[in-house]
Coordinates of C-alpha atoms in Angstrom, one line a residue:
X380 CA 0.0 0.0 0.0
X381 CA 1.4 3.3 -1.1
X382 CA 2.2 5.7 1.7
X383 CA 0.4 9.0 1.2
X384 CA 2.4 12.2 1.7
X385 CA 0.5 15.4 2.5
X386 CA 0.6 17.8 -0.3
X387 CA 2.0 21.2 0.2
X388 CA 3.3 22.8 -3.0
X389 CA 4.7 26.3 -2.8
X390 CA 4.2 28.4 -5.9
X391 CA 5.4 31.9 -6.3
X392 CA 3.3 34.2 -8.4
X393 CA 4.6 35.5 -11.6
X394 CA 6.8 38.5 -10.8
X395 CA 7.2 39.9 -14.2
X396 CA 5.2 39.9 -17.4
X397 CA 6.4 40.8 -20.8
X398 CA 5.2 44.2 -22.0
X399 CA 3.0 42.6 -24.6
X400 CA 1.3 40.2 -22.2
X401 CA -2.0 41.2 -20.5
X402 CA -2.5 40.6 -16.8
X403 CA -3.9 37.1 -16.0
X404 CA -7.6 36.6 -14.9
X405 CA -8.6 34.2 -12.1
X406 CA -11.7 32.4 -13.2
X407 CA -14.2 30.7 -10.8
X408 CA -15.6 27.4 -11.7
X409 CA -19.0 26.6 -10.3
X410 CA -17.7 23.6 -8.4
X411 CA -15.3 20.7 -8.4
X412 CA -16.7 17.2 -7.7
X413 CA -14.2 14.9 -6.1
X414 CA -15.4 11.3 -6.1
X415 CA -13.7 8.3 -4.6
X416 CA -14.8 5.0 -6.1
X417 CA -13.9 1.8 -4.2
X418 CA -13.8 -1.4 -6.3
X419 CA -13.5 -4.8 -4.7
X420 CA -12.7 -7.9 -6.8
X421 CA -15.7 -9.9 -7.7
X422 CA -18.1 -7.0 -7.0
X423 CA -19.5 -5.2 -10.0
X424 CA -20.8 -2.1 -8.1
X425 CA -18.2 0.1 -6.4
X426 CA -18.8 1.9 -3.2
X427 CA -17.6 5.5 -2.9
X428 CA -18.1 8.9 -1.7
X429 CA -18.4 12.3 -3.4
X430 CA -17.1 15.7 -2.2
X431 CA -18.3 19.0 -3.8
X432 CA -15.8 21.8 -3.6
X433 CA -16.3 25.4 -4.6
X434 CA -13.3 26.5 -6.7
X435 CA -11.7 29.9 -7.1
X436 CA -9.0 29.7 -9.6
X437 CA -7.8 26.1 -8.9
X438 CA -7.5 23.3 -6.5
X439 CA -5.1 20.5 -5.4
X440 CA -6.8 17.2 -5.2
X441 CA -5.3 14.1 -3.7
X442 CA -6.5 10.5 -3.2
X443 CA -7.4 8.7 0.0
X444 CA -4.9 6.3 1.6
X445 CA -5.6 3.5 -0.9
X446 CA -3.6 2.6 -4.0
X447 CA -4.9 4.3 -7.1
X448 CA -5.8 2.3 -10.2
X449 CA -6.8 5.3 -12.4
X450 CA -8.0 8.8 -12.5
X451 CA -10.8 10.3 -14.7
X452 CA -10.9 14.1 -15.4
X453 CA -14.1 15.7 -16.6
X454 CA -14.9 19.2 -17.6
X455 CA -18.5 20.3 -18.2
X456 CA -18.4 23.1 -20.7
X457 CA -21.5 24.6 -22.4
X458 CA -23.6 21.7 -21.0
X459 CA -21.4 18.9 -22.5
X460 CA -18.9 16.7 -20.7
X461 CA -15.3 16.2 -21.9
X462 CA -13.4 13.4 -20.2
X463 CA -9.9 12.1 -20.1
X464 CA -8.9 8.9 -18.3
X465 CA -5.3 8.2 -17.3
X466 CA -5.7 4.5 -18.1
X467 CA -6.2 5.5 -21.8
X468 CA -3.0 7.6 -21.9
X469 CA 0.4 6.4 -22.9
X470 CA 2.1 6.8 -19.5
X471 CA 5.1 4.5 -19.8
X472 CA 8.2 6.1 -18.2
X473 CA 6.3 9.3 -17.2
X474 CA 6.1 10.6 -13.6
X475 CA 3.5 13.3 -14.5
X476 CA 1.1 14.2 -17.2
X477 CA -0.5 17.5 -18.1
X478 CA -3.9 17.6 -19.8
X479 CA -5.2 20.7 -21.6
X480 CA -8.8 21.3 -22.5
X481 CA -9.3 24.0 -25.1
X482 CA -11.7 25.2 -27.8
X483 CA -10.4 25.4 -31.4
X484 CA -12.4 26.1 -34.5
X485 CA -15.7 25.5 -32.6
X486 CA -14.5 22.1 -31.3
X487 CA -13.5 21.2 -27.7
X488 CA -10.2 19.3 -27.5
X489 CA -8.7 17.4 -24.6
X490 CA -5.0 16.8 -25.1
X491 CA -1.7 16.1 -23.4
X492 CA -0.2 18.8 -25.6
X493 CA -0.3 22.5 -24.8
X494 CA -3.1 24.5 -26.3
X495 CA -2.2 26.3 -29.5
X496 CA -1.8 30.1 -29.3
X497 CA -5.1 30.7 -31.2
X498 CA -7.1 28.3 -29.0
X499 CA -9.5 29.4 -26.2
X500 CA -8.2 27.7 -23.0
X501 CA -10.9 26.1 -21.0
X502 CA -9.1 24.1 -18.2
X503 CA -5.8 22.5 -17.3
X504 CA -4.9 19.5 -15.2
X505 CA -1.6 18.4 -13.9
X506 CA -1.4 14.8 -12.5
X507 CA 1.5 13.4 -10.4
X508 CA 1.6 9.7 -11.4
X509 CA 3.9 8.9 -8.4
X510 CA 1.7 10.3 -5.6
X511 CA -1.5 10.3 -7.7
X512 CA -2.4 13.9 -7.0
X513 CA -4.1 16.5 -9.3
X514 CA -3.9 20.2 -9.7
X515 CA -7.1 21.4 -11.5
X516 CA -7.2 24.9 -12.9
X517 CA -10.1 26.5 -14.8
X518 CA -9.1 28.9 -17.5
X519 CA -12.6 30.3 -18.3
X520 CA -15.8 30.9 -16.3
X521 CA -19.1 29.0 -16.2
X522 CA -17.9 25.4 -16.2
X523 CA -17.8 22.4 -13.8
X524 CA -14.9 20.2 -13.2
X525 CA -14.8 16.6 -11.8
X526 CA -12.0 14.4 -10.6
X527 CA -12.6 10.7 -10.0
X528 CA -10.1 8.4 -8.2
X529 CA -10.6 4.7 -8.9
X530 CA -9.2 2.3 -6.3
X531 CA -8.6 -1.4 -6.4
X532 CA -9.2 -3.9 -3.6
X533 CA -10.1 -1.2 -1.1
X534 CA -12.9 -0.7 1.4
X535 CA -13.7 2.8 2.6
X536 CA -14.1 1.9 6.2
X537 CA -12.2 4.4 8.5
X538 CA -10.6 6.0 5.5
X539 CA -8.9 9.4 6.1
X540 CA -10.3 11.8 3.5
X541 CA -7.6 14.1 2.3
X542 CA -9.2 14.9 -1.0
X543 CA -9.0 18.6 -1.7
X544 CA -6.8 21.5 -0.8
X545 CA -7.3 25.0 -2.2
X546 CA -4.5 26.8 -4.0
X547 CA -3.2 29.8 -2.1
X548 CA -3.8 33.3 -3.5
X549 CA -0.4 33.5 -5.1
X550 CA -0.8 30.1 -6.8
X551 CA -4.1 31.2 -8.3
X552 CA -2.2 33.8 -10.3
X553 CA -0.3 30.9 -11.9
X554 CA -1.0 30.6 -15.6
X555 CA 0.9 29.5 -18.7
X556 CA 3.6 32.0 -19.8
X557 CA 2.4 34.1 -22.8
X558 CA 3.8 33.3 -26.3
X559 CA 7.3 34.6 -26.7
X560 CA 8.1 34.6 -23.0
X561 CA 10.3 32.4 -20.8
X562 CA 9.0 30.6 -17.7
X563 CA 11.6 29.8 -15.1
X564 CA 10.8 26.8 -12.9
X565 CA 12.8 26.0 -9.8
X566 CA 12.2 22.5 -8.5
X567 CA 13.4 21.2 -5.2
X568 CA 13.7 17.5 -4.6
X569 CA 13.7 15.7 -1.2
X570 CA 14.1 18.8 1.0
X571 CA 15.2 17.8 4.5
X572 CA 13.2 19.2 7.4
X573 CA 10.0 19.5 5.4
X574 CA 7.1 17.1 4.8
X575 CA 6.6 17.8 1.2
X576 CA 8.8 16.1 -1.4
X577 CA 8.9 18.8 -4.1
X578 CA 8.7 22.5 -4.1
X579 CA 8.1 24.2 -7.5
X580 CA 8.6 28.0 -7.9
X581 CA 7.7 29.7 -11.2
X582 CA 8.7 33.1 -12.5
X583 CA 8.3 34.7 -15.9
X584 CA 11.7 36.1 -16.8
X585 CA 12.1 39.4 -18.6
X586 CA 14.6 40.0 -21.5
X587 CA 17.4 42.4 -21.5
X588 CA 17.8 45.2 -24.0
X589 CA 19.0 42.7 -26.7
X590 CA 16.1 40.4 -26.2
X591 CA 18.2 37.8 -24.3
X592 CA 16.8 35.9 -21.3
X593 CA 19.4 34.9 -18.7
X594 CA 18.8 32.6 -15.7
X595 CA 21.3 31.2 -13.2
X596 CA 20.9 28.5 -10.6
X597 CA 19.8 29.3 -7.0
X598 CA 22.2 29.1 -4.1
X599 CA 21.6 25.3 -3.6
X600 CA 23.4 22.2 -4.8
X601 CA 22.3 21.7 -8.4
X602 CA 21.2 18.1 -9.2
X603 CA 23.2 16.3 -11.9
X604 CA 22.2 13.7 -14.4
X605 CA 23.9 11.4 -16.8
X606 CA 23.2 11.9 -20.5
X607 CA 24.7 11.4 -24.0
X608 CA 27.5 13.9 -23.3
X609 CA 28.3 12.6 -19.8
X610 CA 27.2 13.9 -16.4
X611 CA 25.7 17.4 -16.6
X612 CA 23.4 19.8 -14.6
X613 CA 19.8 18.7 -14.3
X614 CA 18.5 21.6 -16.3
X615 CA 15.9 21.5 -19.1
X616 CA 15.0 24.1 -21.7
X617 CA 11.7 23.3 -23.3
X618 CA 10.2 25.1 -26.3
X619 CA 6.6 24.8 -27.2
X620 CA 5.7 25.6 -30.8
X621 CA 2.4 24.9 -32.7
X622 CA 1.3 22.4 -30.1
X623 CA 4.6 20.4 -30.1
X624 CA 7.5 20.6 -27.7
X625 CA 11.2 19.8 -27.6
X626 CA 13.7 19.8 -24.8
X627 CA 17.3 20.6 -24.6
X628 CA 18.8 18.8 -21.6
X629 CA 21.9 19.9 -19.7
X630 CA 23.3 16.4 -19.4
X631 CA 23.2 16.0 -23.2
X632 CA 25.1 19.2 -24.3
X633 CA 28.7 19.0 -25.6
X634 CA 30.8 21.5 -23.6
X635 CA 33.1 23.9 -25.3
X636 CA 36.3 25.6 -24.0
X637 CA 34.1 27.8 -21.8
X638 CA 32.3 24.8 -20.3
X639 CA 29.2 25.8 -22.2
X640 CA 27.1 24.2 -25.0
X641 CA 24.8 25.9 -27.5
X642 CA 21.8 24.3 -29.2
X643 CA 19.2 25.6 -31.7
X644 CA 15.5 25.0 -31.8
X645 CA 14.2 25.1 -35.4
X646 CA 11.2 24.4 -37.7
X647 CA 12.0 22.1 -40.5
X648 CA 9.1 21.2 -42.9
X649 CA 6.6 22.0 -40.1
X650 CA 8.3 19.9 -37.5
X651 CA 9.9 21.3 -34.3
X652 CA 13.4 20.0 -33.5
X653 CA 16.5 20.8 -31.5
X654 CA 20.2 20.2 -32.5
X655 CA 23.7 21.6 -32.1
X656 CA 23.5 22.8 -35.8
X657 CA 20.7 24.2 -37.9
X658 CA 19.9 22.0 -41.0
X659 CA 19.8 23.7 -44.3
X660 CA 16.3 25.1 -45.1
X661 CA 15.2 25.2 -41.4
X662 CA 13.8 28.2 -39.7
X663 CA 15.5 29.1 -36.5
X664 CA 13.1 29.6 -33.6
X665 CA 15.5 30.0 -30.7
X666 CA 19.1 29.8 -29.6
X667 CA 20.0 28.5 -26.2
X668 CA 23.4 28.4 -24.5
X669 CA 23.8 26.4 -21.3
X670 CA 26.7 26.5 -18.8
X671 CA 27.6 23.3 -17.1
X672 CA 28.1 25.5 -14.0
X673 CA 24.4 26.0 -14.0
X674 CA 23.2 29.0 -16.1
X675 CA 21.2 29.5 -19.3
X676 CA 21.2 32.2 -22.0
X677 CA 18.1 32.0 -24.2
X678 CA 17.6 34.1 -27.3
X679 CA 14.2 33.7 -29.0
X680 CA 14.0 34.2 -32.8
X681 CA 10.2 33.9 -33.0
X682 CA 7.3 35.3 -31.0
X683 CA 5.3 32.2 -31.6
X684 CA 7.1 30.0 -29.0
X685 CA 6.7 29.6 -25.3
X686 CA 9.8 28.4 -23.3
X687 CA 10.3 26.8 -19.9
X688 CA 13.7 26.7 -18.2
X689 CA 13.7 24.1 -15.4
X690 CA 16.4 23.9 -12.8
X691 CA 16.3 20.8 -10.5
X692 CA 18.0 20.7 -7.2
X693 CA 18.9 17.9 -4.7
X694 CA 18.5 20.3 -1.9
X695 CA 20.3 19.6 1.4
X696 CA 18.4 22.2 3.4
X697 CA 15.0 23.7 3.7
X698 CA 14.0 26.1 0.9
X699 CA 14.7 29.7 1.7
X700 CA 13.4 32.4 -0.5
X701 CA 16.3 34.7 0.3
X702 CA 18.6 32.3 -1.7
X703 CA 16.7 33.1 -4.9
X704 CA 19.3 34.5 -7.3
X705 CA 17.4 33.4 -10.4
X706 CA 17.7 36.2 -12.9
X707 CA 20.8 38.3 -13.0
X708 CA 22.5 40.5 -15.6
X709 CA 23.1 38.9 -18.9
X710 CA 26.8 38.4 -18.9
X711 CA 28.4 35.1 -20.0
X712 CA 31.4 33.6 -18.2
X713 CA 34.6 35.7 -18.4
X714 CA 32.7 39.0 -18.7
X715 CA 32.2 40.1 -15.1
X716 CA 30.0 43.0 -14.6
X717 CA 30.9 46.3 -12.9
X718 CA 29.0 49.6 -12.6
X719 CA 29.3 51.4 -16.0
X720 CA 31.6 54.4 -16.0
X721 CA 30.9 57.5 -18.1
X722 CA 31.7 57.1 -21.8
X723 CA 35.1 58.3 -22.9
X724 CA 36.8 58.6 -26.3
X725 CA 38.6 55.3 -27.0
X726 CA 42.4 55.2 -27.3
X727 CA 42.5 51.5 -27.9
X728 CA 40.8 49.5 -30.6
X729 CA 39.4 47.0 -28.1
X730 CA 37.9 49.6 -25.8
X731 CA 34.7 51.1 -27.2
X732 CA 33.6 54.6 -26.3
X733 CA 30.6 53.3 -24.4
X734 CA 32.6 50.5 -22.6
X735 CA 32.0 50.5 -18.8
X736 CA 35.8 50.5 -18.5
X737 CA 36.6 53.4 -20.9
X738 CA 36.8 56.3 -18.5
X739 CA 38.8 54.3 -16.0
X740 CA 41.3 53.1 -18.6
X741 CA 41.8 56.6 -19.9
X742 CA 42.4 57.8 -16.3
X743 CA 44.8 54.9 -15.5
X744 CA 46.8 55.4 -18.7
X745 CA 46.9 59.1 -18.2
X746 CA 48.5 58.7 -14.8
X747 CA 50.8 56.0 -15.9
X748 CA 49.3 53.5 -13.5
X749 CA 49.2 51.0 -16.4
X750 CA 49.7 51.0 -20.2
X751 CA 48.0 49.0 -22.9
X752 CA 49.2 45.5 -23.9
X753 CA 50.2 47.1 -27.2
X754 CA 50.1 50.7 -28.6
X755 CA 46.6 50.0 -30.0
X756 CA 45.1 47.4 -27.5
X757 CA 44.5 47.4 -23.8
X758 CA 43.1 43.8 -23.4
X759 CA 40.5 44.8 -20.7
X760 CA 39.2 41.2 -20.4
X761 CA 42.7 39.7 -19.7
X762 CA 43.1 38.4 -16.1
X763 CA 45.6 40.1 -13.8
X764 CA 48.3 38.4 -11.7
X765 CA 48.9 39.4 -8.1
X766 CA 52.0 41.2 -9.2
X767 CA 50.1 43.2 -11.8
X768 CA 47.5 44.4 -9.3
X769 CA 50.1 45.2 -6.6
X770 CA 52.1 47.2 -9.2
X771 CA 48.9 49.1 -10.3
X772 CA 48.0 49.8 -6.7
X773 CA 51.5 50.9 -5.8
X774 CA 51.6 53.4 -8.7
X775 CA 48.1 54.7 -7.8
X776 CA 49.3 55.4 -4.2
X777 CA 52.2 57.6 -5.4
X778 CA 55.0 55.0 -5.9
X779 CA 56.1 54.9 -2.2
X780 CA 59.7 53.9 -1.6
X781 CA 60.5 54.0 -5.3
X782 CA 64.3 53.4 -6.0
X783 CA 66.2 54.4 -9.0
X784 CA 66.9 51.5 -11.2
X785 CA 64.5 49.1 -9.5
X786 CA 61.7 47.6 -11.5
X787 CA 58.2 48.8 -10.5
X788 CA 57.0 45.3 -9.8
X789 CA 59.9 44.7 -7.3
X790 CA 59.2 48.0 -5.5
X791 CA 55.5 47.2 -5.4
X792 CA 56.1 43.8 -4.0
X793 CA 58.4 45.2 -1.3
X794 CA 55.8 47.8 -0.4
X795 CA 53.0 45.3 -0.3
X796 CA 55.1 43.1 2.0
X797 CA 55.8 46.0 4.4
X798 CA 52.1 46.8 4.5
X799 CA 51.3 43.2 5.3
X800 CA 49.2 42.9 2.1
X801 CA 50.9 39.7 1.1
X802 CA 53.0 37.1 2.9
X803 CA 56.7 36.5 2.3
X804 CA 56.0 33.3 0.3
X805 CA 53.1 34.7 -1.7
X806 CA 52.8 33.5 -5.3
X807 CA 52.9 36.8 -7.2
X808 CA 52.4 35.0 -10.5
X809 CA 49.0 33.6 -9.4
X810 CA 45.8 34.9 -10.9
X811 CA 44.3 37.6 -8.7
X812 CA 40.7 37.1 -7.8
X813 CA 38.1 39.8 -7.0
X814 CA 38.2 39.2 -3.3
X815 CA 42.0 39.5 -3.4
X816 CA 41.8 42.8 -5.3
X817 CA 39.5 44.5 -2.9
X818 CA 41.5 43.1 0.1
X819 CA 44.8 44.6 -1.3
X820 CA 43.1 48.0 -1.8
X821 CA 41.5 47.8 1.7
X822 CA 44.8 47.1 3.4
X823 CA 46.5 49.8 1.4
X824 CA 43.9 52.2 2.7
X825 CA 44.7 51.2 6.3
X826 CA 42.0 48.4 6.7
X827 CA 39.2 50.9 7.7
X828 CA 36.1 49.5 9.3
X829 CA 32.9 49.8 7.2
X830 CA 30.0 51.5 8.9
X831 CA 27.4 49.4 7.0
X832 CA 27.2 45.8 5.9
X833 CA 26.3 44.6 2.4
X834 CA 25.0 41.0 2.4
X835 CA 26.0 38.9 -0.7
X836 CA 24.8 35.3 -1.0
X837 CA 28.4 34.2 -1.8
X838 CA 30.3 36.1 0.8
X839 CA 30.1 34.5 4.3
X840 CA 30.1 36.8 7.2
X841 CA 33.2 35.2 8.6
X842 CA 35.1 35.2 5.3
X843 CA 38.6 36.7 5.6
X844 CA 37.8 39.1 2.9
X845 CA 34.3 40.1 4.2
X846 CA 35.4 43.4 5.8
X847 CA 37.3 44.4 2.6
X848 CA 34.2 43.7 0.5
X849 CA 32.0 45.7 2.8
X850 CA 34.4 48.6 2.7
X851 CA 34.6 48.5 -1.1
X852 CA 30.8 48.5 -1.4
X853 CA 30.4 51.3 1.1
X854 CA 32.9 53.4 -0.9
X855 CA 31.2 52.6 -4.2
X856 CA 34.3 50.9 -5.5
X857 CA 32.1 47.9 -6.5
X858 CA 28.5 46.9 -6.2
X859 CA 29.0 43.2 -6.8
X860 CA 28.0 41.4 -10.0
X861 CA 24.7 41.0 -11.8
X862 CA 21.7 42.0 -9.7
X863 CA 23.7 43.0 -6.6
X864 CA 23.1 39.7 -4.7
X865 CA 26.4 38.2 -5.5
X866 CA 30.1 39.4 -5.5
X867 CA 31.8 36.4 -7.2
X868 CA 34.8 36.5 -4.8
X869 CA 36.6 33.7 -6.5
X870 CA 36.3 35.0 -10.1
X871 CA 39.5 36.3 -11.7
X872 CA 39.9 40.1 -11.7
X873 CA 40.6 41.3 -15.2
X874 CA 42.5 44.4 -16.3
X875 CA 39.3 46.4 -17.0
X876 CA 37.9 45.7 -13.6
X877 CA 41.0 46.5 -11.5
X878 CA 41.5 50.0 -13.2
X879 CA 37.8 50.6 -12.6
X880 CA 38.2 49.7 -8.9
X881 CA 41.2 52.1 -8.6
X882 CA 39.5 54.8 -10.5
X883 CA 36.5 54.7 -8.2
X884 CA 38.7 54.6 -5.1
X885 CA 40.6 57.6 -6.3
X886 CA 37.3 59.5 -6.7
X887 CA 36.5 58.8 -3.1
X888 CA 39.7 60.3 -1.7

């Protein structure tokens, strides 16, 4: 006998809707009838009980404590019944099934495919085939919905009826993402300390100025899965187009030098497909780049698709909304974000006038803090070594203790050692990280105590660089990366970033 787990599913209301999408409407069905049918072998007539539930927007419906044989879903629309039975569906290998009821060209259709864009949506059901639970959601008014659980070899005596739970007000806002949008789903599996097995949080992402959607994993351990390309993140990107859908799976992508893989969704002869290359004659619908570290960049090429990005976690702790860092600035690995500086005329061919580093580079070169890699290039994205940053910092501080004939890097290293910025055995050739850069600057400034604290999800309060990060934020030397919730302390600090840090620090003195 299958153990029943109480159903408590947390859904977060859509926090952002694309400009072209209208606000969602919550429809009220007249009622939901929940009927439990008990069938005993050798007995033709089953014994059961019925529950009638007023529905506002939607309901969770779960079975009694008995093993479920099948479920029937019925929608009464304009006086006619439209029914779907799970025993008639092809369910091999599935853990859940979604049933859409919609009207198209005057006909009512029940289907496991999503409703086409031009169809009028009537209702939607989601069935968990492991726990045999149902989410019923009316999409239009003036209809009735019924859910029937059929049990085998069961007698209803002393049964514990746990048949219907209402969706909360936030969940009632939950609808399908409009065409052209991207729906982000965060799924938590086997959360310790909670009675529910899965938490599903949905958010409609918004595109950046270039029409690109970016999503990164939350601050939890990302689940992994084995696929054709090896073990990869358990992330799915699903595109729905003309009633069909295709998935790109993180475990199947072939990683490139940046630990990313790119796939294309396309229409070829009316058929939706996804591949690493676009066949000749196909129409590209979307481009999707996925990082094996757990991030997605999705670029739609058609406004006739709906997309779902699903991140799955093997969470080792109870879900905490504060750890949601789902949508941040669209910057791929190696292009760390800093607060844009005012545009300046470019001196180097690889530094555009509107580059966030342009003013800082002009300032640094003008004060001979650093020079370009060549006469025409600065290489702002190149990483800095510890020696580079100490030399830049030493020059920005007026070249203290400079000796004639001594190399700047040697004088800078001696000064840093005296200021206890580095240890005697420090590896000066090592790549300098963002946390190291602000720590060197903080110590050069006399290790002042910050008056306020800035909480980043990736900077622990007891981290050895926490005080330096707080000081740098307070003095507007950095605001972190992306949406301001992370600092990326372990990321390499590149040439453009370090001169930007120094430029901002100089403006504060």
